PDB file of C-alpha atoms in Angstrom:
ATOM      1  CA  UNK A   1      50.796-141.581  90.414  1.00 56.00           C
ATOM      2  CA  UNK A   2      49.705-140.320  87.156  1.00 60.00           C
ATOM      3  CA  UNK A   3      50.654-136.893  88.034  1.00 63.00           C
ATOM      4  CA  UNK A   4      54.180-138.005  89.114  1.00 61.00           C
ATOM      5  CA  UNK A   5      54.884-139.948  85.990  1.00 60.00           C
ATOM      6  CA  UNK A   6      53.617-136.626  83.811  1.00 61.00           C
ATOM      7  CA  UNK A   7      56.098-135.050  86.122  1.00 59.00           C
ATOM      8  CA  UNK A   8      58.828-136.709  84.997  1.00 57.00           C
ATOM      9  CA  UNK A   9      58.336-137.093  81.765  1.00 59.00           C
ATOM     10  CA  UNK A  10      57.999-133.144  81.908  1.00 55.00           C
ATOM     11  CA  UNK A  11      61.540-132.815  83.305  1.00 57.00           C
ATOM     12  CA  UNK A  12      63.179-135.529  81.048  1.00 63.00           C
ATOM     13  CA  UNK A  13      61.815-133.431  77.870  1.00 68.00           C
ATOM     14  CA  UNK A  14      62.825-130.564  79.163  1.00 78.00           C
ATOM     15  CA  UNK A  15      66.821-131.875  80.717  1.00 87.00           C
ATOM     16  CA  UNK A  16      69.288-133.915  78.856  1.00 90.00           C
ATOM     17  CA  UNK A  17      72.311-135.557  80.827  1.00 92.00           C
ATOM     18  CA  UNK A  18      75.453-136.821  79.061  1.00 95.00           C
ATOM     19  CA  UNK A  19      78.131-138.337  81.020  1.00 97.00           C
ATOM     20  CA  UNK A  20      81.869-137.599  79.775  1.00 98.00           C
ATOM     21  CA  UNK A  21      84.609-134.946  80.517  1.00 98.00           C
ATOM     22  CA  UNK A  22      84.993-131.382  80.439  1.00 98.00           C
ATOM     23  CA  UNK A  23      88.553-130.505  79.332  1.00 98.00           C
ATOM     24  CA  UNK A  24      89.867-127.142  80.674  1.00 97.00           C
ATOM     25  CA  UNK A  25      92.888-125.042  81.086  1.00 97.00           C
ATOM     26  CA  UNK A  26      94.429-125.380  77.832  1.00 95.00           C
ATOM     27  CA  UNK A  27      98.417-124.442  77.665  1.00 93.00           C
ATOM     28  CA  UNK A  28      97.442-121.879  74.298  1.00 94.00           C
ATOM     29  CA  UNK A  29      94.183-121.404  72.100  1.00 96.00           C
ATOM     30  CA  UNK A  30      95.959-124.000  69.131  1.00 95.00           C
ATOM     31  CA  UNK A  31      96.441-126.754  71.580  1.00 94.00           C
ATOM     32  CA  UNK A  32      92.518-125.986  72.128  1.00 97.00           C
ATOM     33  CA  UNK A  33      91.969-126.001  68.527  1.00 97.00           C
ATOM     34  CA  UNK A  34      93.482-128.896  67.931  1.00 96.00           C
ATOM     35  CA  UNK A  35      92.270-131.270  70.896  1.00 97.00           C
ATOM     36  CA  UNK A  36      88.579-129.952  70.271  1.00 97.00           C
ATOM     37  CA  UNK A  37      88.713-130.658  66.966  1.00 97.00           C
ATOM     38  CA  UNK A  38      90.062-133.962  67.015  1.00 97.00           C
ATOM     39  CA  UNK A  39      87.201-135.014  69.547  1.00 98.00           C
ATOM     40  CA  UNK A  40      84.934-133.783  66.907  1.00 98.00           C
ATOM     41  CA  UNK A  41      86.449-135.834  64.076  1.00 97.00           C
ATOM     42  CA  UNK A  42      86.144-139.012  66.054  1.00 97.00           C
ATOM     43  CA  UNK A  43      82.906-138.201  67.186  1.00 97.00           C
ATOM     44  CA  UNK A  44      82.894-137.809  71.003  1.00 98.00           C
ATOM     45  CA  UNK A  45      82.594-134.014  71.256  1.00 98.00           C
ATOM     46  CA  UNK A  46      79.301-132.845  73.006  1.00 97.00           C
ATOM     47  CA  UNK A  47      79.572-129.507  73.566  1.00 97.00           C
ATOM     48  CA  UNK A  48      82.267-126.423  73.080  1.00 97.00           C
ATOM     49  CA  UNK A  49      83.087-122.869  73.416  1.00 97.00           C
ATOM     50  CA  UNK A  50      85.496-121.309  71.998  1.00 97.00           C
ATOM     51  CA  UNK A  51      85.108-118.325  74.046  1.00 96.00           C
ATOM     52  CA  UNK A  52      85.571-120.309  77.361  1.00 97.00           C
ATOM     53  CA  UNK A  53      88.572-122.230  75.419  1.00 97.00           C
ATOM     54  CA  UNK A  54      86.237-125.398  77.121  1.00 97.00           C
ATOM     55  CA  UNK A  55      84.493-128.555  75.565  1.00 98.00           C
ATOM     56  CA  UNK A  56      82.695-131.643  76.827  1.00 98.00           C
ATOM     57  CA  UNK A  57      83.818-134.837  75.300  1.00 98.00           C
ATOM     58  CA  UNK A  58      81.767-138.298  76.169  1.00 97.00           C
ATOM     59  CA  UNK A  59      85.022-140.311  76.145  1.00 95.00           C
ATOM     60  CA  UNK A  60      88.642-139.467  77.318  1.00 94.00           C
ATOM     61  CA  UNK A  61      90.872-142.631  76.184  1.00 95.00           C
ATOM     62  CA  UNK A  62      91.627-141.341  72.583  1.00 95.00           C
ATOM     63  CA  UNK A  63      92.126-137.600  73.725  1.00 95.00           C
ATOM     64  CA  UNK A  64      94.632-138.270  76.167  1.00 93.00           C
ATOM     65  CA  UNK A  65      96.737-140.370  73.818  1.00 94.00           C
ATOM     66  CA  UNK A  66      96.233-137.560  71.241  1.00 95.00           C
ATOM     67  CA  UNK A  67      97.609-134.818  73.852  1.00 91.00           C
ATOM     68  CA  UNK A  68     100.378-137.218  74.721  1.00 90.00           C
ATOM     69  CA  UNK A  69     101.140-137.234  71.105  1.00 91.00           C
ATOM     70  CA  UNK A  70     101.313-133.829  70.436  1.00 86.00           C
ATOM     71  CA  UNK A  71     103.218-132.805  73.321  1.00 81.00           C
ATOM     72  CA  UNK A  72     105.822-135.311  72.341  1.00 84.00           C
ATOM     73  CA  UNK A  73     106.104-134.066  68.814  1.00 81.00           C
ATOM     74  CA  UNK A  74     106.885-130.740  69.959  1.00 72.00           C
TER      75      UNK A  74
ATOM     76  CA  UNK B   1      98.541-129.766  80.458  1.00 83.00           C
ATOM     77  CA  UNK B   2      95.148-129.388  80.212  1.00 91.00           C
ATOM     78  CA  UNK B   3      92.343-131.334  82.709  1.00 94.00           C
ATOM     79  CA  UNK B   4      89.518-133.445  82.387  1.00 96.00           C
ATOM     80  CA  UNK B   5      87.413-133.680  84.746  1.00 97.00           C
ATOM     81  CA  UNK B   6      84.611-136.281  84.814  1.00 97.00           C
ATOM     82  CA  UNK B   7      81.379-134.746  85.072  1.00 98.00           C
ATOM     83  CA  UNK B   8      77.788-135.077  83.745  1.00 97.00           C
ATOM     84  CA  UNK B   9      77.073-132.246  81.025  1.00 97.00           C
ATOM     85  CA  UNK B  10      73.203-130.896  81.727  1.00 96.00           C
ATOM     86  CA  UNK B  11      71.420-129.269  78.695  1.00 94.00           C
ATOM     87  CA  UNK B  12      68.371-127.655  79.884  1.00 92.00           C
ATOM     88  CA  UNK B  13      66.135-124.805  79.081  1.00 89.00           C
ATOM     89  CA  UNK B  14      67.205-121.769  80.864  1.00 91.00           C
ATOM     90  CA  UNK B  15      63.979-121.854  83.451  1.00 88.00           C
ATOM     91  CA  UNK B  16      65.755-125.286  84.609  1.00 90.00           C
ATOM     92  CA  UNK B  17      69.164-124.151  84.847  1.00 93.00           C
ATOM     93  CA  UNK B  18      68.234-121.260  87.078  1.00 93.00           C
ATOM     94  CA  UNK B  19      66.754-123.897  89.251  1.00 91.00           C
ATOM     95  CA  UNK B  20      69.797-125.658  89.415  1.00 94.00           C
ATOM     96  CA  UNK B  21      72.277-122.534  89.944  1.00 96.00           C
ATOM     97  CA  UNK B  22      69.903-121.774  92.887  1.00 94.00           C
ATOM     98  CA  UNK B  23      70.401-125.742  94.785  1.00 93.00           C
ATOM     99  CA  UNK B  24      73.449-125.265  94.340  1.00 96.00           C
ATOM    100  CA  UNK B  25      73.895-122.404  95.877  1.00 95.00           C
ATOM    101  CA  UNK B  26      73.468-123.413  99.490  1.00 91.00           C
ATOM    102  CA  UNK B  27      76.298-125.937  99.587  1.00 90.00           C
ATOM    103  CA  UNK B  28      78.138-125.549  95.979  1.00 91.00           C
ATOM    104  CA  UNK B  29      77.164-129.688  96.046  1.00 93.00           C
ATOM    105  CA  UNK B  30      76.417-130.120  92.773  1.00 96.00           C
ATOM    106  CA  UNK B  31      77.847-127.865  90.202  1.00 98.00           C
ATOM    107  CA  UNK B  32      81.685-128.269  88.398  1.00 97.00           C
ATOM    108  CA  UNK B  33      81.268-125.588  85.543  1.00 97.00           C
ATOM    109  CA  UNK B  34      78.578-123.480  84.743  1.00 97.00           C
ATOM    110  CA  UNK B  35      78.628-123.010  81.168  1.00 97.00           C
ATOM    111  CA  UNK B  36      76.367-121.036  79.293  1.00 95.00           C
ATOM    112  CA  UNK B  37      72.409-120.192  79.310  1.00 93.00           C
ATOM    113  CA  UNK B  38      71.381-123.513  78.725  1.00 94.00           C
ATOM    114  CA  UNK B  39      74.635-125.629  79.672  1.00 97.00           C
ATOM    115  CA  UNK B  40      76.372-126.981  83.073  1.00 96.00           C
ATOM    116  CA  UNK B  41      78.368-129.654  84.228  1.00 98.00           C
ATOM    117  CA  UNK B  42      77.624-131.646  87.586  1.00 97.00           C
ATOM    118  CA  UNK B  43      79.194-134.477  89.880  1.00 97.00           C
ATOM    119  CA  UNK B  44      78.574-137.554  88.332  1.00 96.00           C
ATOM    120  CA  UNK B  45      77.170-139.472  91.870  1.00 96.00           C
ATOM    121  CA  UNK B  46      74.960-136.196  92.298  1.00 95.00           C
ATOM    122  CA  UNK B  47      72.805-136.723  89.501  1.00 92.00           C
ATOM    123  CA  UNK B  48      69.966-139.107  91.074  1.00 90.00           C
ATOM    124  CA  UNK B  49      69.777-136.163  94.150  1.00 93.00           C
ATOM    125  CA  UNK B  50      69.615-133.149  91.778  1.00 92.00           C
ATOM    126  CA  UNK B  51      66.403-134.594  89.707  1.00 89.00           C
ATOM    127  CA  UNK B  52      65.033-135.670  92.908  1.00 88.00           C
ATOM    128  CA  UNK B  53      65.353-131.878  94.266  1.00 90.00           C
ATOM    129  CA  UNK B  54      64.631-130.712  90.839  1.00 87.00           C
ATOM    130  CA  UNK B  55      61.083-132.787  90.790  1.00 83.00           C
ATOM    131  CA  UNK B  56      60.317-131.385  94.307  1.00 86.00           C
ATOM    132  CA  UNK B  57      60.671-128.400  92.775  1.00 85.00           C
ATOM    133  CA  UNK B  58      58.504-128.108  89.774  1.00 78.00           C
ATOM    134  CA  UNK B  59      55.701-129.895  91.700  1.00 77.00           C
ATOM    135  CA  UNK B  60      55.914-126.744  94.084  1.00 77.00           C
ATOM    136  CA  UNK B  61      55.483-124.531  91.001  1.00 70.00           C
ATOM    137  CA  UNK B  62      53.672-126.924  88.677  1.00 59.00           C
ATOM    138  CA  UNK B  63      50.096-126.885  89.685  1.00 59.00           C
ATOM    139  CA  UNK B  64      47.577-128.946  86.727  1.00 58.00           C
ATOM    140  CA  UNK B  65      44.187-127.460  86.505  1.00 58.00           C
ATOM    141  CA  UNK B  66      41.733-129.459  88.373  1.00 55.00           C
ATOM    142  CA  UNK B  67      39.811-132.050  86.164  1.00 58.00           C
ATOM    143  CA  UNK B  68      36.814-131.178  84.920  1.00 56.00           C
ATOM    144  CA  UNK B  69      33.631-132.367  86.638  1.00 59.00           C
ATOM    145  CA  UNK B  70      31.414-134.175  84.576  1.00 60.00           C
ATOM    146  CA  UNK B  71      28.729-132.313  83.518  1.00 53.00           C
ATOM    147  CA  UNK B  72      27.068-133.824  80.441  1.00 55.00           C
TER     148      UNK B  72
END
């Protein structure tokens, strides 16, 4: 039992899980900009690359109204 | 548009990951998005299964010395 709890604790050290989103297929590399960097202004931006033109965000709500928002204004 | 797809993001050494990549590989079960070296995404409802294969795993390769006896 020890040896399965030293296990564990082993893996949880060496993993970290975040539940959220991964946003994907952008229309152009400013709507990217933009989206990614309002997650990261309100804080729910986990990871990013700008190669991939990819992020993880931990919440959705508040992006999708922003994207709604910009594609109206346009 | 762009999608969002729900997911849980791993961050993990790379050792890990490779561990993951190769579960997955049988059945493509777990994986959304590979990301980068230390970085993937993975069905949410797959999580519990993947650390359960994951501790099978490192008990296979994690071997602790055996205690010492004592000898004083």
């Amino acid at each position: 039992v020890v040896d399965q709890l030293r296990l564990w604790q082993l893996e949880n050290e060496r993993m970290r899980t975040t539940g959220g989103f991964l946003f994907k297929d952008f229309d152009t590399p400013q709507d990217y900009a933009a989206v990614s960097g309002y997650a990261e202004e309100i804080g729910v931006l986990v990871w990013k690359s700008d190669r991939k033109q990819m992020f993880f965000a931990s919440k959705h709500e508040q992006l999708r109204d922003y994207l709604k928002s910009r594609k109206k204004a346009e | 548009m762009p999608r969002a797809i729900r997911g849980v993001l791993i961050e993990c050494e790379p050792a890990i990951k490779s561990i993951i990549v190769h579960l997955d590989s049988k059945n493509n079960d777990f994986i959304i998005e590979d990301l980068d070296e230390q970085h993937l995404v993975i069905k949410e409802n797959m999580v519990f299964l993947l650390k359960q294969k994951l501790e099978e795993r490192l008990k296979e390769t994690y071997r602790p010395e055996e205690p010492l006896a004592d000898s004083d």
